[in-house]
Coordinates of C-alpha atoms in Angstrom, one line a residue:
M1 CA -7.1 -12.4 1.1
T2 CA -10.5 -11.4 2.3
F3 CA -12.4 -8.4 3.6
A4 CA -15.2 -8.0 6.1
S5 CA -17.8 -5.5 5.0
F6 CA -18.0 -3.0 2.3
S7 CA -19.6 0.4 2.5
P8 CA -22.8 1.3 0.6
E9 CA -20.9 3.9 -1.3
T10 CA -18.7 1.3 -3.1
P11 CA -20.0 -0.7 -6.1
G12 CA -21.5 -4.2 -5.6
P13 CA -19.5 -6.9 -3.7
R14 CA -16.6 -8.6 -5.5
T15 CA -15.1 -11.9 -4.6
D16 CA -11.5 -12.7 -3.6
A17 CA -10.9 -14.2 -7.1
D18 CA -12.2 -11.0 -8.7
L19 CA -9.9 -8.8 -6.7
I20 CA -6.8 -11.0 -6.9
G21 CA -7.3 -11.3 -10.6
S22 CA -7.7 -7.6 -11.3
N23 CA -4.8 -6.7 -9.0
R24 CA -2.5 -9.3 -10.6
R25 CA -3.4 -8.0 -14.1
F26 CA -2.9 -4.4 -13.2
Y27 CA 0.3 -4.7 -11.1
D28 CA 2.1 -7.4 -13.1
A29 CA 1.7 -5.1 -16.1
L30 CA 2.8 -2.1 -14.1
W31 CA 5.9 -3.8 -12.5
R32 CA 7.0 -5.7 -15.6
D33 CA 8.2 -2.5 -17.3
A34 CA 9.0 -0.5 -14.2
K35 CA 12.2 0.3 -12.4
L36 CA 12.6 -0.1 -8.7
F37 CA 12.5 3.2 -6.7
A38 CA 14.8 3.1 -3.8
P39 CA 13.1 3.6 -0.4
E40 CA 15.3 6.6 0.3
R41 CA 13.5 8.5 -2.4
F42 CA 10.1 8.5 -0.6
N43 CA 8.9 11.0 2.0
T44 CA 8.4 8.0 4.4
W45 CA 12.2 7.4 4.6
P46 CA 13.0 9.6 7.7
L47 CA 10.2 7.8 9.6
V48 CA 11.3 4.4 8.3
A49 CA 14.9 5.1 9.2
E50 CA 14.0 6.1 12.7
L51 CA 12.0 2.9 13.3
A52 CA 14.4 0.6 11.4
A53 CA 17.3 1.8 13.6
T54 CA 15.8 -0.1 16.6
S55 CA 14.5 -3.2 14.7
T56 CA 16.1 -6.5 14.1
S57 CA 13.6 -8.2 11.8
R58 CA 11.5 -6.4 9.2
L59 CA 8.6 -7.3 6.9
E60 CA 6.9 -5.3 4.1
V61 CA 3.8 -6.7 2.5
A62 CA 3.0 -6.1 -1.2
P63 CA 5.5 -3.3 -2.0
G64 CA 5.7 -3.9 -5.7
L65 CA 8.7 -1.9 -6.9
R66 CA 8.0 0.9 -4.5
P67 CA 9.4 -0.5 -1.3
R68 CA 9.6 1.7 1.8
L69 CA 11.7 -0.4 4.0
P70 CA 15.5 -0.9 3.5
L71 CA 16.1 -3.6 0.9
V72 CA 18.9 -5.5 2.5
D73 CA 17.9 -7.7 5.4
T74 CA 14.2 -7.0 5.0
Q75 CA 11.6 -9.7 4.1
F76 CA 9.2 -8.7 1.3
V77 CA 6.0 -10.5 0.4
D78 CA 4.2 -9.9 -2.9
L79 CA 1.9 -11.7 -5.4
S80 CA 3.7 -10.2 -8.4
R81 CA 6.6 -12.3 -9.7
P82 CA 8.1 -9.4 -11.7
A83 CA 8.3 -7.3 -8.6
L84 CA 9.8 -10.1 -6.4
T85 CA 12.4 -10.9 -9.1
E86 CA 13.6 -7.3 -9.1
L87 CA 13.5 -6.9 -5.3
G88 CA 15.6 -10.1 -5.0
R89 CA 18.1 -8.7 -7.5
H90 CA 18.7 -5.8 -5.1
G91 CA 19.4 -8.0 -2.1
A92 CA 16.0 -8.3 -0.5
H93 CA 14.5 -11.5 0.9
V94 CA 11.4 -12.3 -1.0
A95 CA 8.4 -14.7 -0.9
Q96 CA 5.3 -15.0 -3.1
A97 CA 2.3 -15.0 -0.8
M98 CA -0.9 -13.1 0.1
I99 CA -1.4 -11.0 3.2
G100 CA -4.1 -13.3 4.4
A101 CA -1.7 -16.3 4.6
L102 CA 1.8 -15.1 5.5
P103 CA 4.4 -18.0 5.4
F104 CA 6.1 -17.1 8.7
V105 CA 5.9 -18.3 12.3
D106 CA 4.3 -16.3 15.1
N107 CA 6.2 -13.3 16.5
S108 CA 8.7 -13.2 13.6
F109 CA 9.1 -9.4 13.1
D110 CA 9.5 -6.3 15.2
F111 CA 8.8 -3.9 12.3
V112 CA 5.9 -4.5 9.8
C113 CA 4.7 -2.4 6.9
A114 CA 1.6 -2.7 4.7
F115 CA 1.1 0.4 2.5
D116 CA -2.0 0.6 0.4
I117 CA -3.0 -3.0 1.0
L118 CA -6.0 -3.4 3.3
E119 CA -8.3 -1.6 0.8
H120 CA -7.5 -4.3 -1.8
V121 CA -8.6 -7.4 0.1
V122 CA -12.0 -8.7 1.1
N123 CA -11.3 -9.9 4.7
D124 CA -9.4 -7.1 6.4
E125 CA -10.0 -8.8 9.7
G126 CA -8.0 -11.9 8.5
A127 CA -5.4 -9.7 6.8
L128 CA -4.7 -7.6 9.9
G129 CA -4.9 -10.7 12.0
E130 CA -2.0 -12.1 10.0
L131 CA 0.0 -9.0 10.5
A132 CA -0.7 -9.1 14.2
R133 CA 0.3 -12.8 14.3
V134 CA 3.7 -12.4 12.8
A135 CA 4.4 -9.1 14.7
R136 CA 6.1 -9.4 18.1
P137 CA 4.7 -7.7 21.2
G138 CA 5.9 -4.1 21.0
A139 CA 6.5 -4.2 17.2
S140 CA 6.0 -1.2 15.0
L141 CA 3.3 -1.3 12.3
L142 CA 3.2 1.2 9.4
L143 CA -0.2 1.1 7.7
S144 CA -1.8 3.3 5.1
V145 CA -5.5 3.3 4.0
P146 CA -7.8 5.5 2.0
L147 CA -10.5 7.3 4.0
H148 CA -14.2 8.3 3.7
P149 CA -16.5 5.9 1.8
S150 CA -18.3 8.9 0.4
A151 CA -15.1 9.8 -1.5
W152 CA -15.3 6.6 -3.5
N153 CA -14.4 7.2 -7.2
A154 CA -13.6 5.5 -10.5
F155 CA -9.9 5.4 -9.5
D156 CA -10.7 3.2 -6.5
E157 CA -12.6 0.8 -8.8
F158 CA -9.9 0.8 -11.5
V159 CA -7.0 0.0 -9.2
G160 CA -8.8 -2.8 -7.5
H161 CA -9.9 -1.2 -4.2
Y162 CA -12.6 -3.0 -2.2
R163 CA -13.4 -0.2 0.3
R164 CA -12.5 3.1 1.9
Y165 CA -12.5 3.4 5.7
E166 CA -14.2 5.7 8.1
P167 CA -11.5 6.8 10.7
A168 CA -13.4 5.2 13.6
A169 CA -13.6 1.9 11.8
V170 CA -9.8 1.9 11.2
T171 CA -9.1 2.6 14.9
E172 CA -11.5 -0.2 16.0
L173 CA -10.1 -2.7 13.5
L174 CA -6.5 -2.0 14.7
A175 CA -7.6 -2.2 18.4
R176 CA -9.3 -5.6 17.9
H177 CA -5.9 -7.0 16.7
G178 CA -3.8 -5.4 19.5
F179 CA -2.5 -2.3 17.8
V180 CA -2.5 1.2 19.2
I181 CA -2.2 4.3 16.9
E182 CA 0.7 6.5 18.1
R183 CA 1.1 9.0 15.2
S184 CA -0.5 9.7 11.8
A185 CA 0.1 11.8 8.7
V186 CA -1.7 12.8 5.5
Y187 CA -0.3 10.4 2.8
G188 CA -0.6 9.5 -0.9
M189 CA 0.0 10.9 -4.3
Q190 CA -3.4 10.4 -6.0
P191 CA -4.1 13.2 -8.5
K192 CA -6.8 15.6 -7.3
S193 CA -8.1 16.4 -10.8
S194 CA -11.0 14.1 -11.8
K195 CA -10.3 14.9 -15.5
L196 CA -6.7 13.8 -15.2
L197 CA -7.9 10.6 -13.5
D198 CA -10.4 10.0 -16.3
L199 CA -7.7 10.6 -18.9
G200 CA -5.2 8.3 -17.2
Q201 CA -7.8 5.5 -16.9
W202 CA -8.7 5.8 -20.6
F203 CA -5.1 5.4 -21.6
L204 CA -4.6 2.5 -19.2
T205 CA -7.6 0.8 -20.8
H206 CA -7.0 1.6 -24.5
R207 CA -3.3 2.4 -24.7
R208 CA -1.9 0.5 -21.8
A209 CA 1.7 0.2 -23.0
R210 CA 1.9 3.9 -23.7
A211 CA 0.2 4.8 -20.4
M212 CA 2.6 2.6 -18.4
W213 CA 5.6 4.3 -20.1
W214 CA 4.3 7.7 -19.1
Y215 CA 3.6 6.6 -15.6
N216 CA 6.9 4.9 -15.0
K217 CA 9.1 7.4 -16.9
V218 CA 7.4 10.7 -16.1
F219 CA 4.5 10.9 -13.6
M220 CA 6.0 8.6 -10.9
P221 CA 9.4 10.4 -10.9
L222 CA 7.7 13.8 -10.8
G223 CA 5.4 12.7 -8.0
V224 CA 8.3 11.4 -5.9
R225 CA 10.4 14.5 -6.5
F226 CA 7.6 16.9 -5.4
Q227 CA 6.4 14.9 -2.4
K228 CA 5.8 17.0 0.7
P229 CA 7.6 15.9 3.9
L230 CA 5.3 13.9 6.2
A231 CA 3.7 16.0 8.8
L232 CA 3.3 13.5 11.6
K233 CA 1.0 14.3 14.5
D234 CA 0.2 12.4 17.7
G235 CA -2.8 10.2 17.5
F236 CA -5.2 9.8 14.5
V237 CA -5.6 13.2 12.9
A238 CA -7.8 13.0 9.7
G239 CA -10.4 15.6 8.7
P240 CA -13.0 15.1 5.9
E241 CA -10.6 16.5 3.3
V242 CA -7.9 13.8 4.0
D243 CA -8.0 11.2 1.2
E244 CA -5.4 8.8 2.6
I245 CA -3.7 8.4 6.0
L246 CA -0.5 6.9 7.2
L247 CA -0.7 5.3 10.6
V248 CA 2.2 4.6 13.0
C249 CA 1.1 1.9 15.3
R250 CA 2.5 -0.2 18.2
K251 CA 1.5 -3.8 19.0
R252 CA 0.5 -4.0 22.7
A253 CA 2.7 -6.3 24.8

């Protein structure tokens, strides 16, 4: 994994080893005591079902135990061994790898997903290049990223983000790797209250086991239950108030 540049609003630069280490610690602890949420429970499912109906080979990168693609006959890649073990128990194909070095030959998949991933790696050019390499011409790509570097906060730091994106930078990055944005929607379930975020981070730091229990047993189920339906629009629609965006892309032939 690697990233190109970071915005001046983020803290000082961190290395691949820093990010991989912090992500592994956070997400291994999270997934070790978590249950898998079925893809059908997320507001992305109607869109995913639409795209999956015309696909023959699917890849989702780093889903943890929150996969969005159908489990059976989908290839999943993650760094977390607890997550991979649980996904495999539910009939998924799994491989332990990083987004910057996918263990597949060129043009392997016609439907690729990477939710909440690019902001965690240092070399987004290399990461997206790998997604483009394994995607067939005409393949669908679902991608989500946080927006607006000026909105950087302690939550970004805590969960191992490396950057937030300006909308124009996302569009240019995708175009360099042969992807065209077809539709987009506001996405994500990050709490809006800074006090709630501060409280959650304190418990994750000082009472991790208890915090993980509340997240997995209470907050995550409630968040999923009260998700709003995705409001997809043509093109890239993201105003300054949009914290995170879901992009539906197509790889050029």
